[in-house]
Structures are given as structure tokens and as C-alpha cells.
Amino acid sequence: MFTKILIANRGEIACRVIRTARRMGVRTVAVHSDADAKSLHVEMADEAVHIGASPVGESYLRGDKIIAAALATGAEAIHPGYGFLSENPDFVDQVVAAGLIFIGPSAGSIRAMGLKDAAKRLMEKAGVPVVPGYHGEAQEIVLLASKAREIGYPVLIKARAGGGGKGMRRVEHPDEFSEALSSARREAKAAFGDDRVLVEKYVDKPRHIEVQVFGDSLGNVVHLYERDCSAQRRHQKVIEEAPAPGMTPAFRKAMTDAAVKAAKAINYSGAGTIEFIVDASQGLKADRFWFMEMNTRLQVEHPVTEMVTSTDLVEWQLRVASGEKLPKTQSEIALTGHAFEARIYAEDASKGFLPATGTLHHLKFPDATPEGATVRIETGVRAGDAISPYYDPMIAKLVVHTKDRQAALEALGAALSRTEIAGSTVNTAFLAALAADPDFCTGDVDTGLIGRHQETLTIVPPPGGETIAAAAVAASGAGAPPPSDDPWSSLAGYAHFHNVARRIRLKFGDDDIVAKVSVRPDGRFQVALNAPHDSTNSHDFRAAPRIARWPGHITVFEGAVGYTFAVPDPLARADEAAAGVGSLRAPMPGLVKLVRVTKGDAVIKGQPLLILEAMKMEHTIAAPHDGVIAEIATEGAQVTDGTVLVRFVEEHNAPTAVAS
């Protein structure tokens, strides 16, 4: 076994690897960029090495710096985590050439599966079912469009490199093909450095089911059953589960046999995932699934497999990479219970899952376990950490495991309702709504479920009078002598402004709220709210609401929803200059990838104006109204959140861009 390893990654996966290595007595070396200098994974590791500036191209994608750090610290092996260099065969070759061990598959195996088109041709030869489509080398638009017509619309354009939904477009009609192809190529080039694509038949009711496989250097390959990852938005997974709902013994055997056959075809060693697309229009049938791709690394959703098989896949990785055989044979791997993983992101679900940034001023995960359930939190952040625009905006993975699917769903909902995050827009309310969706609850799930139910799943009701009153009381400081942060901790017999009402101003979105808060002799708060909110009420907060105070704000938590109110500084002077009038501002930091109009152009409402690339995804900025362009951002410009992208000759109040 190794004595020291370097982890060529960041965030929650780096922390995850460190925990297992520490348990096994293996020392760890972290690497970090400027932005991550004080991050959790750096704090947890035994040693840490700075490798560059914040952009990934100057740090986490610098294989030469990572290898140099491993050699300088005496590490024997490099664990790549997932993303970044984890599936880069050239990096594997460089690691081996430096006399180090790569904790993962060989460069040959990665190359065999790294390009979707070549992988599918290989799988066809191995007898693994492959989805109908064009997987050839030729990339001329005329040929691709012709192949799309032969396959039959709708079709799916997919980047042949990478994953995560980047460089993927569904095309419904031939007239849309050219634009979708250009967009997919741009996104694929930015994310993977390769703009080549393949074209496949779009399955009408597709389920995404994958099989965890594991091989060793002695030729042994096993599977650890399946995961269902059909709950996706923008082709990216949201909630994963194991085992897959509705799975039958016959279907499981056919799929797991195909997965093991695929891994053996490339002499695979290490952790890997064989992803299948399943036609669920007539239930799960053994002849209605097809190989989609192989991820030659550990997956983000690996904890659900660990929970239902009682394994530590990172430990298996370390043992296999050090030359040991697989810890268990196929007959020794049992499937027990049901597990869900929910990915908690900094994003605005109501705005098309727009990535968000911010400082996590308040961060609290469930501290109690529902009866009979296990709750596991995988995170790489702490309270006070910032969500950076440079990296994926995942905050944590919330994993639950219990006896069956229904109990696991209940545990998931309960855990999400006790998760508190303030300082950035997050998707906990959306996740809770998805976990309670009737179709999801019955297991009637496919990759289009979120899209079909998106409006319902992303609607958050406005705060009610009780919630607003709680925010007003928290802002008033009533009920507890300063400097306590808990105005509900000392109600009896104390009111530092007695029965004199205190006027409180709050802002929720565009809504200005005025409240008058006073404390009654019986210890209850009396809160009078201005219209259109409720009239004078007495609110008994003896059971304290869940609140978080952070600079200039109050967040009140109701279940999985966090309602954030701004508390204006009464001494500050509002700047009412019309800087945002007649303009569109960037909804997030990013790169102006493409500009479609010029100064003086007349545009109509909904017309695409430019494409903003943020976190390796393209977001179309469209005109919010008819008008004439007075000024527009320069193509290639790097912009920050709130930067003016477009100004109109005609004045319209449209302060923030809407990205699609």
C-alpha cells in the first residue's frame, strides 16, 4: 500500500479521498489554485502545494505542475478525482513516465473509451448493444445533416469528448440542425478542446441507467449493480439513486453482463461506469437498452453505490492501484436497501438553473438522522467559504440510505428540509419539490421529467405573513439583549424597547416591506405589516423560527426553502441613478462568446443578442423588449456579475439579463 498520495483535484472529491486515505494510514498532498488557498481540502491534507492562478487552465489542468508537486513531496501515486485531468490519457502517460502511479485505468483504456464515436464502434465489435446513430470520423455539416435525416428526427448532437451534458443539443427539425451544431461545437471546444460530434437517435422516453464496474490488474472484473441517473436538467444529473426503480432480475442481469463485457473488452483496471440509455416507453425490457459511454473514473454519484453495497470505492481504487486484487468477488457483493444522492448547487432554478456565486455566510446540514436511515454529507466547503465563478458551483452531495425506496424518499425530503444555506441562491427547494413529485415518487422517471414539470418544480411561493414577521423580529433585535443573535432566546419579562413599536424596513426582491414590531407583556411579538401583506398580527415565536443573520440580510428557513430579506442600512443613501435603465446586465460572471447584433441594429423582443459562456456552459442573452442597440459588449470580453452587456436607445427598465 502507498504511504503518500497526491490528489490532483479540489472540493468535495478531494476531501472524500483524503478521508479514506487517512483511515487507511496513507498521507495526502493537496494541490490548490489562488482561489483555493484556504479551502477545506487544503486544510484537511497533510501537505499542500500551490500550483497556479484561479482559472483551471493555469492550475488544475497543469499536469506538469501537478507531477512536479508529487515528486517534490515524495508522493508515490496521483489520485485524479473526477473532472479536470481524470480522463486525460496524455496525463496518465506523463505520470507513469515520471515514475509515479496513476490511481485509475491505463492510458490505453482511457483512450479506448475517451471518444464516444470510437468507443461505440469498439462496443459494437464486443457485442454490447449501441444506440442507433452516426459515429464516424467525417464532420462536414452536409454529411452530418444528411445522417440526421437518415436517423430520423428528433436527433441528439453530442460532443464526442467529455460529458456532463456539455456540447449536447436535441434537435427537433432539420431547420434547427445548423444552429444547434454550431452551438454544440463551440461549447465542446471550450470544455474539451475538441469540437467533433456524433449524431444519435433521440429516444422518446429515455432513462439513464449506469452500472458501476471495477477491475484489477489480474484480469478480474466485477459490477456493483446499477444506479438510475434519469433525473437531469440540461443533461446534468440532479438526483441519483441505487438500485434503479422498476428493475427486474432479468433486466439487471442483461445490463450488468453487458457492462462487465464492455470493461473486459479494454482490459479495464480501476473504477469505471458503463452508462446506458434505456427506452422506458414500455417498461424495462432486456432488448431496449444501449451503450452510451464509459466514464473511466470515479463518478460524482458513487456514494449511492457505496451505501447499497457496503463498500468504499476509494479504498478499492487505492488497493487495486497498488497491485492488490479486488477486495471482493462478484458473489460477495450484496445489494442492500435503497439510497439517494441529491446534488446541492449554488444556482437559481427559477431562472433556468442559472449558476450562482456568493459567500456561504450560513451553512448547516442535518444534524439528526431520520429513524432507520443513514444520512451522509459530502462537501468541500465550510461556512464563510465563497462559491467561485472559476469552478463547478456544487456545494454538497446529500446522501440517504435506508431499507427501501419509499423510506429513502422520506428520509431525503426530511434531510433537505433541515438543510440551511444562506449567502447564495441554492437549489434545495427545487430538490425537495423533485423528491416529492408524484411521478418521481412512483419511479416513473425519465430524462425529460424535470423539463416537463420544470415550472411546477421551480416555483417557490412568496413568503407568508408569518415568515415576514419572523424576519422583521430578527431584524429588530427584539426579545434578547444585544449582542445576542437569537431574539427568541429570552422572551420572558424583557423587551429592550418595552411596548414601543419599532419600525423595520425589509426588502424581498423588488418588494419593499415596512413592519412595526413590539413586544407584548406576555412575551409575544406583535408585528404590523404594510399592505399588501397581512394586517396587525400577534406572532408567538416561543418555538423559534429557523433564521440566519448575515451582513445586511436575514434568511428565514421554511422546510427546504430559504427566504432572504435585505435589511437596508438606514444611514445609507440609495443611489437612484438610472445606471440600469435601458440596459441588460450580466446575470453571472462569464465570457462574451458570440455577439449577434451591432450598434444601431433594431431588435425585437426575444431576439438573441449575444452568448455568454459561464462555467463552460453557453447562455443566450435575449432582448427583453423591442428596441435599438446603442451599445453592446465586445466579443471575447470577460465580464463580472452585473456588468452592462447591452444598452438600448429607447429607455426600458430591464436591469438584469435572462439567460437560456
XYZ file of C-alpha atoms in Angstrom:
660
model
C 0.000 0.000 0.000
C 1.098 3.564 -0.666
C 2.489 5.707 2.134
C 1.708 9.047 0.448
C -0.502 10.096 -2.467
C -1.187 13.418 -4.189
C -4.771 14.367 -5.038
C -4.958 16.228 -8.344
C -8.338 17.793 -7.640
C -10.250 20.112 -5.345
C -13.503 20.480 -3.430
C -15.631 17.639 -2.163
C -13.926 14.837 -4.119
C -10.519 15.848 -2.759
C -11.966 15.830 0.769
C -13.601 12.465 0.069
C -10.305 10.876 -0.999
C -8.465 12.388 1.974
C -10.911 10.828 4.455
C -10.397 7.308 3.114
C -6.632 7.741 2.791
C -6.441 8.959 6.391
C -8.424 5.943 7.603
C -6.002 3.667 5.731
C -2.933 5.415 7.168
C -1.951 6.966 3.828
C -0.627 10.531 3.931
C -2.059 13.046 1.443
C -0.816 16.010 -0.568
C -3.326 18.603 -1.785
C -2.795 20.980 -4.680
C -4.544 24.316 -4.936
C -5.031 27.432 -7.023
C -5.052 31.015 -5.766
C -8.830 30.834 -5.191
C -8.491 27.650 -3.116
C -5.583 28.695 -0.915
C -7.724 28.471 2.242
C -10.119 25.774 1.107
C -11.256 22.768 3.116
C -9.299 20.196 1.121
C -6.094 22.171 1.699
C -6.816 22.278 5.426
C -7.550 18.542 5.605
C -4.485 17.292 3.712
C -1.159 16.547 5.395
C 0.623 18.829 2.901
C -0.452 21.345 0.272
C 1.232 22.775 -2.822
C 0.229 25.905 -4.734
C 0.095 25.186 -8.478
C -1.161 28.385 -10.117
C -3.771 31.041 -10.656
C -7.512 30.517 -10.231
C -8.519 29.628 -13.837
C -8.333 25.848 -14.302
C -6.078 26.203 -17.323
C -3.461 27.789 -15.089
C -3.765 25.361 -12.177
C -5.813 22.151 -12.068
C -5.220 21.392 -15.755
C -1.455 21.917 -15.466
C -0.294 18.328 -15.405
C 3.367 19.357 -15.364
C 2.913 21.344 -12.153
C 0.929 18.547 -10.530
C 3.569 15.943 -11.335
C 6.314 18.273 -10.113
C 4.407 18.703 -6.831
C 4.117 14.932 -6.423
C 7.834 14.415 -6.998
C 8.808 17.289 -4.704
C 6.697 15.969 -1.807
C 7.633 12.319 -2.213
C 4.172 11.118 -3.215
C 4.146 7.685 -4.833
C 0.871 7.996 -6.703
C -1.637 10.533 -8.014
C -5.401 10.264 -7.486
C -7.188 12.346 -10.145
C -10.668 12.518 -8.577
C -13.150 13.281 -11.348
C -13.163 16.039 -13.944
C -10.017 18.007 -14.756
C -7.278 15.502 -15.751
C -9.022 12.324 -14.597
C -9.718 11.070 -18.135
C -6.723 12.571 -19.911
C -4.577 9.712 -21.273
C -1.655 12.019 -22.045
C -1.530 12.992 -18.389
C -1.534 9.303 -17.414
C 1.430 8.715 -19.723
C 3.261 11.644 -18.137
C 2.551 10.339 -14.615
C 3.917 6.904 -15.494
C 6.935 8.389 -17.279
C 7.760 10.307 -14.103
C 7.919 7.049 -12.167
C 4.602 7.612 -10.391
C 1.436 5.508 -10.257
C -1.841 6.790 -11.644
C -4.729 5.719 -9.402
C -7.056 4.817 -12.227
C -7.132 2.920 -15.509
C -4.333 2.741 -18.051
C -3.895 5.383 -20.734
C -4.888 2.762 -23.298
C -8.214 2.069 -21.597
C -8.966 5.773 -21.321
C -8.159 6.307 -24.997
C -10.351 3.383 -25.987
C -13.354 4.901 -24.223
C -12.454 8.601 -24.271
C -14.080 9.411 -27.589
C -17.723 8.432 -27.806
C -17.649 7.571 -31.506
C -14.632 5.255 -31.273
C -15.970 3.707 -28.053
C -19.258 2.843 -29.688
C -17.526 1.211 -32.632
C -15.477 -0.833 -30.149
C -18.575 -1.846 -28.204
C -20.318 -2.964 -31.376
C -17.406 -5.337 -32.030
C -17.600 -6.605 -28.435
C -21.287 -7.425 -28.784
C -22.536 -4.648 -26.496
C -25.783 -3.006 -27.771
C -25.220 0.526 -29.124
C -27.797 3.282 -29.746
C -28.516 3.874 -33.461
C -26.625 6.851 -34.873
C -23.644 8.211 -36.777
C -20.317 7.658 -35.005
C -17.957 8.262 -37.913
C -14.900 10.469 -38.340
C -16.223 12.773 -41.101
C -17.523 16.057 -39.675
C -18.756 18.065 -42.667
C -22.037 19.756 -41.884
C -23.665 18.463 -45.072
C -22.809 14.880 -44.118
C -23.939 15.276 -40.511
C -27.222 16.844 -41.592
C -27.730 14.010 -44.070
C -27.086 11.410 -41.379
C -29.559 13.169 -39.092
C -32.232 12.871 -41.769
C -31.410 9.180 -42.221
C -31.631 8.538 -38.476
C -34.900 10.459 -38.229
C -35.769 13.459 -36.071
C -35.577 14.170 -33.214
C -31.825 13.582 -33.010
C -29.200 14.306 -30.400
C -25.944 16.044 -31.260
C -23.255 15.062 -28.748
C -19.656 16.112 -28.300
C -17.533 13.034 -28.852
C -15.251 14.046 -25.963
C -16.140 14.799 -22.350
C -19.515 14.606 -20.664
C -21.770 16.401 -18.193
C -24.177 17.480 -20.926
C -21.678 19.937 -22.400
C -21.716 20.079 -26.187
C -25.085 18.318 -26.332
C -28.152 19.561 -28.229
C -31.517 17.996 -29.003
C -32.741 18.883 -32.498
C -36.412 18.567 -33.386
C -36.385 19.747 -37.016
C -33.909 19.918 -39.923
C -34.124 23.731 -39.959
C -32.657 23.809 -36.431
C -29.738 21.491 -37.153
C -27.144 24.008 -38.345
C -27.570 26.377 -35.397
C -27.613 23.528 -32.866
C -24.470 22.026 -34.400
C -22.596 25.338 -34.220
C -23.589 25.839 -30.597
C -22.652 22.268 -29.606
C -19.279 22.600 -31.311
C -18.452 25.881 -29.595
C -19.352 24.506 -26.194
C -17.453 21.261 -26.797
C -14.372 23.155 -27.965
C -14.423 25.354 -24.854
C -14.965 22.457 -22.455
C -12.858 19.687 -24.001
C -10.672 21.260 -26.687
C -12.405 19.059 -29.301
C -15.360 20.243 -31.363
C -16.101 16.962 -33.157
C -19.535 15.455 -32.583
C -21.661 12.395 -33.201
C -25.357 12.248 -34.059
C -27.742 9.759 -32.475
C -31.404 8.890 -32.473
C -33.188 10.651 -29.639
C -35.062 8.106 -27.533
C -38.555 9.403 -26.741
C -38.726 8.294 -23.102
C -35.098 7.736 -22.175
C -33.862 6.569 -18.819
C -30.218 6.944 -17.888
C -29.114 3.823 -16.032
C -25.450 3.122 -15.378
C -23.505 0.205 -13.953
C -20.548 0.562 -11.601
C -17.737 -1.730 -12.715
C -14.369 -2.422 -11.129
C -11.357 -4.262 -12.490
C -7.896 -5.126 -11.266
C -4.526 -5.752 -12.919
C -5.042 -9.527 -12.651
C -7.907 -9.528 -15.148
C -10.779 -9.680 -12.664
C -13.832 -7.517 -13.343
C -16.967 -7.211 -11.198
C -20.031 -4.991 -11.171
C -21.544 -3.294 -8.132
C -25.054 -3.119 -9.556
C -26.770 -0.162 -11.178
C -27.651 3.470 -10.483
C -30.517 5.412 -12.019
C -29.473 8.924 -13.043
C -32.521 9.862 -15.105
C -33.431 12.942 -13.030
C -31.497 15.509 -15.063
C -31.674 19.155 -16.007
C -29.734 20.460 -19.007
C -28.347 16.916 -19.434
C -26.750 17.107 -15.980
C -27.664 14.789 -13.125
C -29.601 16.148 -10.149
C -30.757 13.221 -8.014
C -29.320 9.732 -8.435
C -30.447 6.522 -6.812
C -29.495 2.881 -6.400
C -30.895 0.467 -7.243
C -32.909 1.650 -10.271
C -36.687 1.714 -9.676
C -38.608 -0.966 -11.527
C -35.513 -3.083 -12.105
C -36.217 -6.771 -12.746
C -33.742 -9.636 -12.251
C -33.692 -10.373 -15.989
C -33.056 -6.768 -16.977
C -30.378 -6.349 -14.299
C -28.561 -9.467 -15.473
C -28.633 -8.364 -19.125
C -27.344 -4.887 -18.281
C -24.668 -5.893 -15.768
C -23.436 -8.682 -18.066
C -23.087 -6.123 -20.884
C -21.232 -3.741 -18.559
C -18.724 -6.383 -17.463
C -18.261 -7.434 -21.096
C -17.533 -3.804 -22.034
C -14.924 -3.441 -19.274
C -13.217 -6.705 -20.170
C -13.049 -5.662 -23.831
C -10.497 -2.985 -22.885
C -8.721 -4.895 -20.068
C -10.059 -2.367 -17.585
C -8.479 -1.834 -14.182
C -9.881 0.525 -11.546
C -13.267 2.185 -11.002
C -15.420 2.840 -14.049
C -19.015 3.364 -15.064
C -20.797 1.978 -18.106
C -23.667 4.313 -18.971
C -26.707 3.019 -20.833
C -29.651 4.779 -22.410
C -32.894 2.862 -21.848
C -36.152 3.108 -23.783
C -38.659 3.130 -20.914
C -41.743 3.685 -23.074
C -42.814 0.088 -22.485
C -41.139 -0.586 -19.161
C -37.674 -2.067 -18.649
C -37.023 -4.738 -21.271
C -33.778 -6.598 -21.832
C -33.658 -5.666 -25.527
C -34.335 -1.933 -25.050
C -31.061 -0.589 -23.638
C -27.958 0.641 -25.428
C -24.407 1.566 -24.517
C -23.990 5.313 -24.326
C -20.477 5.879 -22.975
C -17.981 4.810 -20.348
C -16.628 7.099 -17.659
C -13.128 5.839 -16.899
C -13.018 7.274 -13.396
C -14.955 7.508 -10.162
C -18.369 9.109 -10.655
C -19.843 12.013 -8.694
C -22.716 9.745 -7.677
C -20.545 6.855 -6.423
C -21.740 7.247 -2.777
C -25.151 5.682 -3.543
C -23.380 2.551 -4.770
C -21.190 2.539 -1.680
C -24.251 2.751 0.553
C -26.191 -0.144 -1.033
C -23.132 -2.430 -1.348
C -21.344 -1.516 1.929
C -18.104 -0.724 0.121
C -15.566 2.095 -0.001
C -14.763 2.552 -3.685
C -11.887 4.926 -2.970
C -10.280 2.262 -0.801
C -10.749 -0.205 -3.669
C -9.051 2.294 -6.002
C -6.021 2.581 -3.735
C -5.725 -1.169 -3.247
C -6.066 -2.026 -6.928
C -3.639 0.716 -7.996
C -1.063 -0.611 -5.525
C -1.261 -4.033 -7.181
C -3.740 -5.852 -4.950
C -6.586 -7.948 -6.313
C -10.209 -6.848 -5.993
C -11.333 -6.921 -2.335
C -14.469 -8.930 -3.175
C -15.619 -11.429 -5.772
C -18.926 -10.965 -7.589
C -20.751 -13.421 -5.321
C -19.593 -11.493 -2.244
C -21.108 -8.167 -3.361
C -24.613 -7.907 -1.914
C -27.265 -5.296 -2.646
C -28.973 -3.930 0.469
C -31.610 -1.212 0.850
C -32.034 1.933 -1.222
C -30.004 5.147 -1.478
C -30.499 8.613 -2.985
C -27.984 11.360 -3.662
C -29.126 14.958 -4.155
C -26.651 17.457 -5.590
C -26.920 20.783 -3.804
C -25.809 23.559 -6.145
C -25.450 27.319 -5.984
C -27.918 28.016 -8.760
C -31.239 29.696 -9.438
C -33.690 27.003 -10.522
C -36.355 29.605 -11.325
C -34.058 31.181 -13.921
C -33.241 28.077 -15.895
C -30.779 26.768 -13.284
C -28.505 29.728 -13.748
C -25.243 29.205 -11.808
C -24.827 31.491 -8.810
C -21.920 32.767 -6.787
C -21.694 34.218 -3.288
C -20.319 33.683 0.183
C -21.795 30.906 2.313
C -22.464 33.052 5.360
C -24.582 30.314 6.922
C -24.180 26.598 6.208
C -25.874 23.910 8.282
C -26.525 20.331 7.256
C -28.870 17.917 9.066
C -27.526 17.020 12.498
C -30.125 14.322 13.156
C -30.815 11.119 11.253
C -34.389 10.050 10.407
C -35.202 6.846 12.242
C -33.779 3.817 10.447
C -31.896 5.930 7.890
C -28.285 6.940 7.361
C -27.535 10.476 6.172
C -24.161 11.260 4.621
C -22.873 14.668 3.561
C -20.066 15.023 1.015
C -18.841 18.601 0.796
C -15.733 20.643 0.181
C -16.893 23.903 1.737
C -17.481 25.423 5.166
C -19.471 28.384 6.416
C -17.687 31.517 5.254
C -16.329 29.980 2.035
C -17.081 31.604 -1.309
C -18.646 29.952 -4.359
C -16.206 30.892 -7.089
C -17.079 31.552 -10.742
C -14.000 29.537 -11.718
C -15.329 26.110 -10.753
C -18.432 23.945 -10.635
C -20.962 25.533 -8.205
C -21.682 22.335 -6.270
C -21.949 22.947 -2.531
C -22.558 19.408 -1.308
C -23.949 15.978 -2.024
C -26.641 14.866 0.400
C -26.904 11.071 0.522
C -29.511 8.991 2.360
C -29.772 5.220 2.753
C -32.475 3.123 4.339
C -34.422 -0.106 3.951
C -36.466 0.635 0.807
C -37.204 3.322 -1.774
C -40.205 4.843 -0.038
C -38.379 5.183 3.262
C -35.350 6.607 1.451
C -37.532 9.201 -0.294
C -38.979 10.271 3.040
C -35.502 10.496 4.544
C -34.302 12.558 1.583
C -37.163 15.021 1.948
C -36.593 15.302 5.690
C -32.853 15.885 5.262
C -33.371 18.549 2.599
C -35.908 20.319 4.843
C -33.255 20.576 7.569
C -30.507 21.895 5.308
C -29.838 25.623 5.796
C -27.737 27.686 3.374
C -27.633 31.473 3.225
C -25.467 33.832 1.209
C -26.050 32.372 -2.249
C -29.058 31.247 -4.233
C -29.314 27.458 -3.906
C -31.466 24.644 -5.294
C -32.641 22.932 -2.095
C -36.283 23.920 -2.641
C -36.157 22.513 -6.172
C -34.602 19.259 -4.936
C -37.285 18.880 -2.274
C -40.011 19.524 -4.842
C -38.484 16.918 -7.162
C -38.253 14.376 -4.340
C -41.984 14.941 -3.703
C -43.024 14.910 -7.385
C -45.728 12.236 -7.891
C -44.054 10.696 -10.948
C -40.638 10.673 -9.307
C -42.102 9.124 -6.168
C -43.632 6.235 -8.124
C -40.415 5.669 -10.080
C -41.969 6.843 -13.363
C -38.877 8.844 -14.226
C -37.029 9.601 -17.437
C -34.555 12.269 -18.525
C -37.396 14.559 -19.622
C -39.261 14.555 -16.313
C -37.720 17.751 -14.950
C -38.235 19.554 -18.250
C -41.917 18.595 -18.343
C -42.516 19.606 -14.718
C -39.988 22.428 -14.528
C -42.467 25.240 -13.980
C -44.098 23.440 -11.063
C -40.816 22.224 -9.593
C -39.161 25.637 -9.635
C -41.997 27.785 -8.326
C -41.425 28.942 -4.769
C -44.453 30.576 -3.141
C -43.872 34.085 -1.828
C -43.235 34.385 1.900
C -46.335 34.470 4.042
C -47.079 36.856 6.858
C -45.587 34.571 9.499
C -42.302 34.373 7.575
C -42.120 38.123 7.046
C -42.945 38.702 10.695
C -40.117 36.373 11.736
C -37.690 38.316 9.525
C -38.906 41.608 10.975
C -38.462 40.390 14.549
C -34.979 39.111 13.736
C -34.075 42.451 12.149
C -35.442 44.377 15.134
C -33.302 42.621 17.713
C -36.374 42.350 19.943
C -36.543 39.836 22.713
C -32.878 39.495 23.623
C -30.293 41.932 24.921
C -27.519 42.795 22.463
C -25.268 41.334 21.174
C -27.195 38.046 21.093
C -28.059 36.720 17.634
C -31.157 34.939 18.935
C -34.102 37.264 19.636
C -36.181 34.241 20.711
C -33.810 33.052 23.450
C -35.050 35.390 26.196
C -38.668 36.366 25.788
C -39.983 36.317 29.318
C -40.005 39.652 31.101
C -37.569 41.513 28.851
C -38.037 43.918 25.992
C -35.276 46.394 25.419
C -37.689 48.876 23.873
C -40.667 47.694 26.029
C -44.034 48.192 24.353
C -42.826 50.901 21.988
C -43.184 49.721 18.425
C -40.012 49.728 16.382
C -40.243 50.473 12.657
C -38.381 47.928 10.500
C -37.717 48.130 6.767
C -37.118 44.973 4.748
C -36.782 44.234 1.066
C -37.734 40.948 -0.553
C -36.841 41.001 -4.234
C -38.467 44.157 -5.571
C -40.955 44.269 -2.724
C -40.436 46.923 -0.030
C -41.793 45.876 3.352
C -42.400 48.059 6.383
C -43.118 46.386 9.713
C -43.756 47.669 13.206
C -42.527 45.307 15.896
C -43.373 45.476 19.587
C -43.232 43.021 22.475
C -46.390 42.292 24.436
C -46.325 41.773 28.225
C -46.978 38.047 27.700
C -43.773 37.716 25.694
C -45.363 37.513 22.252
C -44.319 39.772 19.421
C -46.855 41.996 17.781
C -45.946 42.667 14.154
C -47.867 45.052 11.923
C -47.044 44.721 8.220
C -47.803 47.206 5.489
C -50.099 46.318 2.598
C -50.271 44.120 0.598
C -49.059 41.918 3.460
C -51.248 40.843 6.337
C -52.601 43.327 8.847
C -51.606 43.646 12.500
C -50.867 40.243 13.977
C -49.551 38.825 17.205
C -46.981 36.133 16.464
C -45.953 33.668 19.161
C -42.368 32.626 18.465
C -41.806 30.543 21.581
C -40.806 27.779 19.151
C -38.097 29.806 17.443
C -38.158 30.074 13.653
C -35.014 28.932 11.889
C -33.177 32.076 10.833
C -29.712 33.135 9.736
C -28.328 36.629 10.011
C -25.626 37.738 7.623
C -24.355 41.162 6.558
C -27.353 43.253 5.539
C -29.680 40.245 5.318
C -31.983 37.897 7.215
C -32.794 34.423 5.888
C -35.821 32.587 7.279
C -35.940 28.840 6.573
C -39.226 27.068 5.988
C -38.597 23.439 5.145
C -36.174 23.356 2.203
C -36.914 26.981 1.248
C -34.770 29.854 2.427
C -36.460 33.267 2.186
C -33.824 36.005 2.170
C -34.739 39.570 3.116
C -32.412 42.532 2.666
C -32.214 44.844 5.664
C -31.463 48.332 4.287
C -28.964 50.432 6.177
C -30.987 53.442 7.391
C -27.864 55.624 7.169
C -27.018 54.670 3.591
C -28.116 56.892 0.721
C -29.769 54.990 -2.082
C -28.237 55.586 -5.445
C -31.209 56.055 -7.735
C -29.165 56.885 -10.835
C -30.535 55.220 -13.915
C -27.494 53.029 -14.496
C -29.684 50.006 -15.060
C -32.450 51.704 -17.011
C -32.490 50.768 -20.678
C -29.746 48.198 -20.225
C -29.095 44.497 -19.791
C -26.619 43.339 -17.189
C -24.708 40.075 -16.972
C -26.595 37.650 -14.695
C -23.295 35.955 -13.731
C -19.546 36.259 -14.376
C -18.534 34.879 -17.766
C -17.045 35.295 -21.236
C -18.874 37.027 -24.083
C -18.553 34.147 -26.559
C -20.532 35.451 -29.512
C -22.204 38.779 -30.379
C -25.083 38.574 -32.840
C -26.014 42.254 -33.291
C -24.201 45.569 -33.674
C -24.722 49.165 -32.610
C -27.709 50.708 -34.381
C -29.494 47.412 -35.044
C -33.229 47.313 -34.410
C -34.160 44.216 -32.404
C -37.397 42.602 -31.337
C -38.387 41.044 -28.037
C -36.869 37.564 -27.621
C -34.212 38.040 -30.307
C -30.819 36.528 -29.312
C -28.307 39.330 -28.760
C -25.207 37.537 -27.522
C -23.985 34.305 -25.985
C -22.409 34.376 -22.541
C -20.241 31.421 -21.556
C -20.155 30.723 -17.814
C -18.889 27.597 -16.073
C -18.323 26.007 -19.507
C -21.991 26.310 -20.489
C -23.475 28.664 -23.069
C -26.296 31.040 -22.053
C -28.201 33.006 -24.668
C -28.959 36.616 -23.720
C -32.130 37.724 -25.496
C -33.782 41.125 -25.944
C -36.386 41.736 -23.219
C -38.299 44.144 -25.483
C -38.219 45.806 -28.901
C -35.587 48.485 -29.253
C -32.470 49.815 -30.938
C -28.978 48.835 -29.807
C -26.991 51.799 -28.506
C -24.065 49.811 -27.136
C -23.133 46.120 -26.840
C -20.305 44.201 -25.167
C -17.263 43.215 -27.190
C -16.909 39.615 -28.294
C -14.269 37.912 -26.152
C -14.744 40.238 -23.188
C -14.579 38.745 -19.688
C -17.392 40.239 -17.607
C -18.366 40.131 -13.954
C -21.799 39.737 -12.394
C -23.801 42.917 -13.072
C -21.646 44.202 -15.951
C -23.720 46.113 -18.535
C -23.849 43.944 -21.645
C -26.332 45.896 -23.763
C -27.720 49.431 -23.762
C -30.772 50.451 -25.748
C -31.510 53.755 -27.432
C -35.047 53.567 -26.150
C -35.278 53.557 -22.358
C -36.838 50.484 -20.821
C -36.411 49.256 -17.318
C -34.719 45.872 -17.758
C -31.858 45.726 -15.296
C -30.921 42.047 -15.487
C -30.396 39.748 -18.438
C -32.262 36.462 -18.662
C -30.111 33.584 -19.845
C -31.457 30.498 -21.538
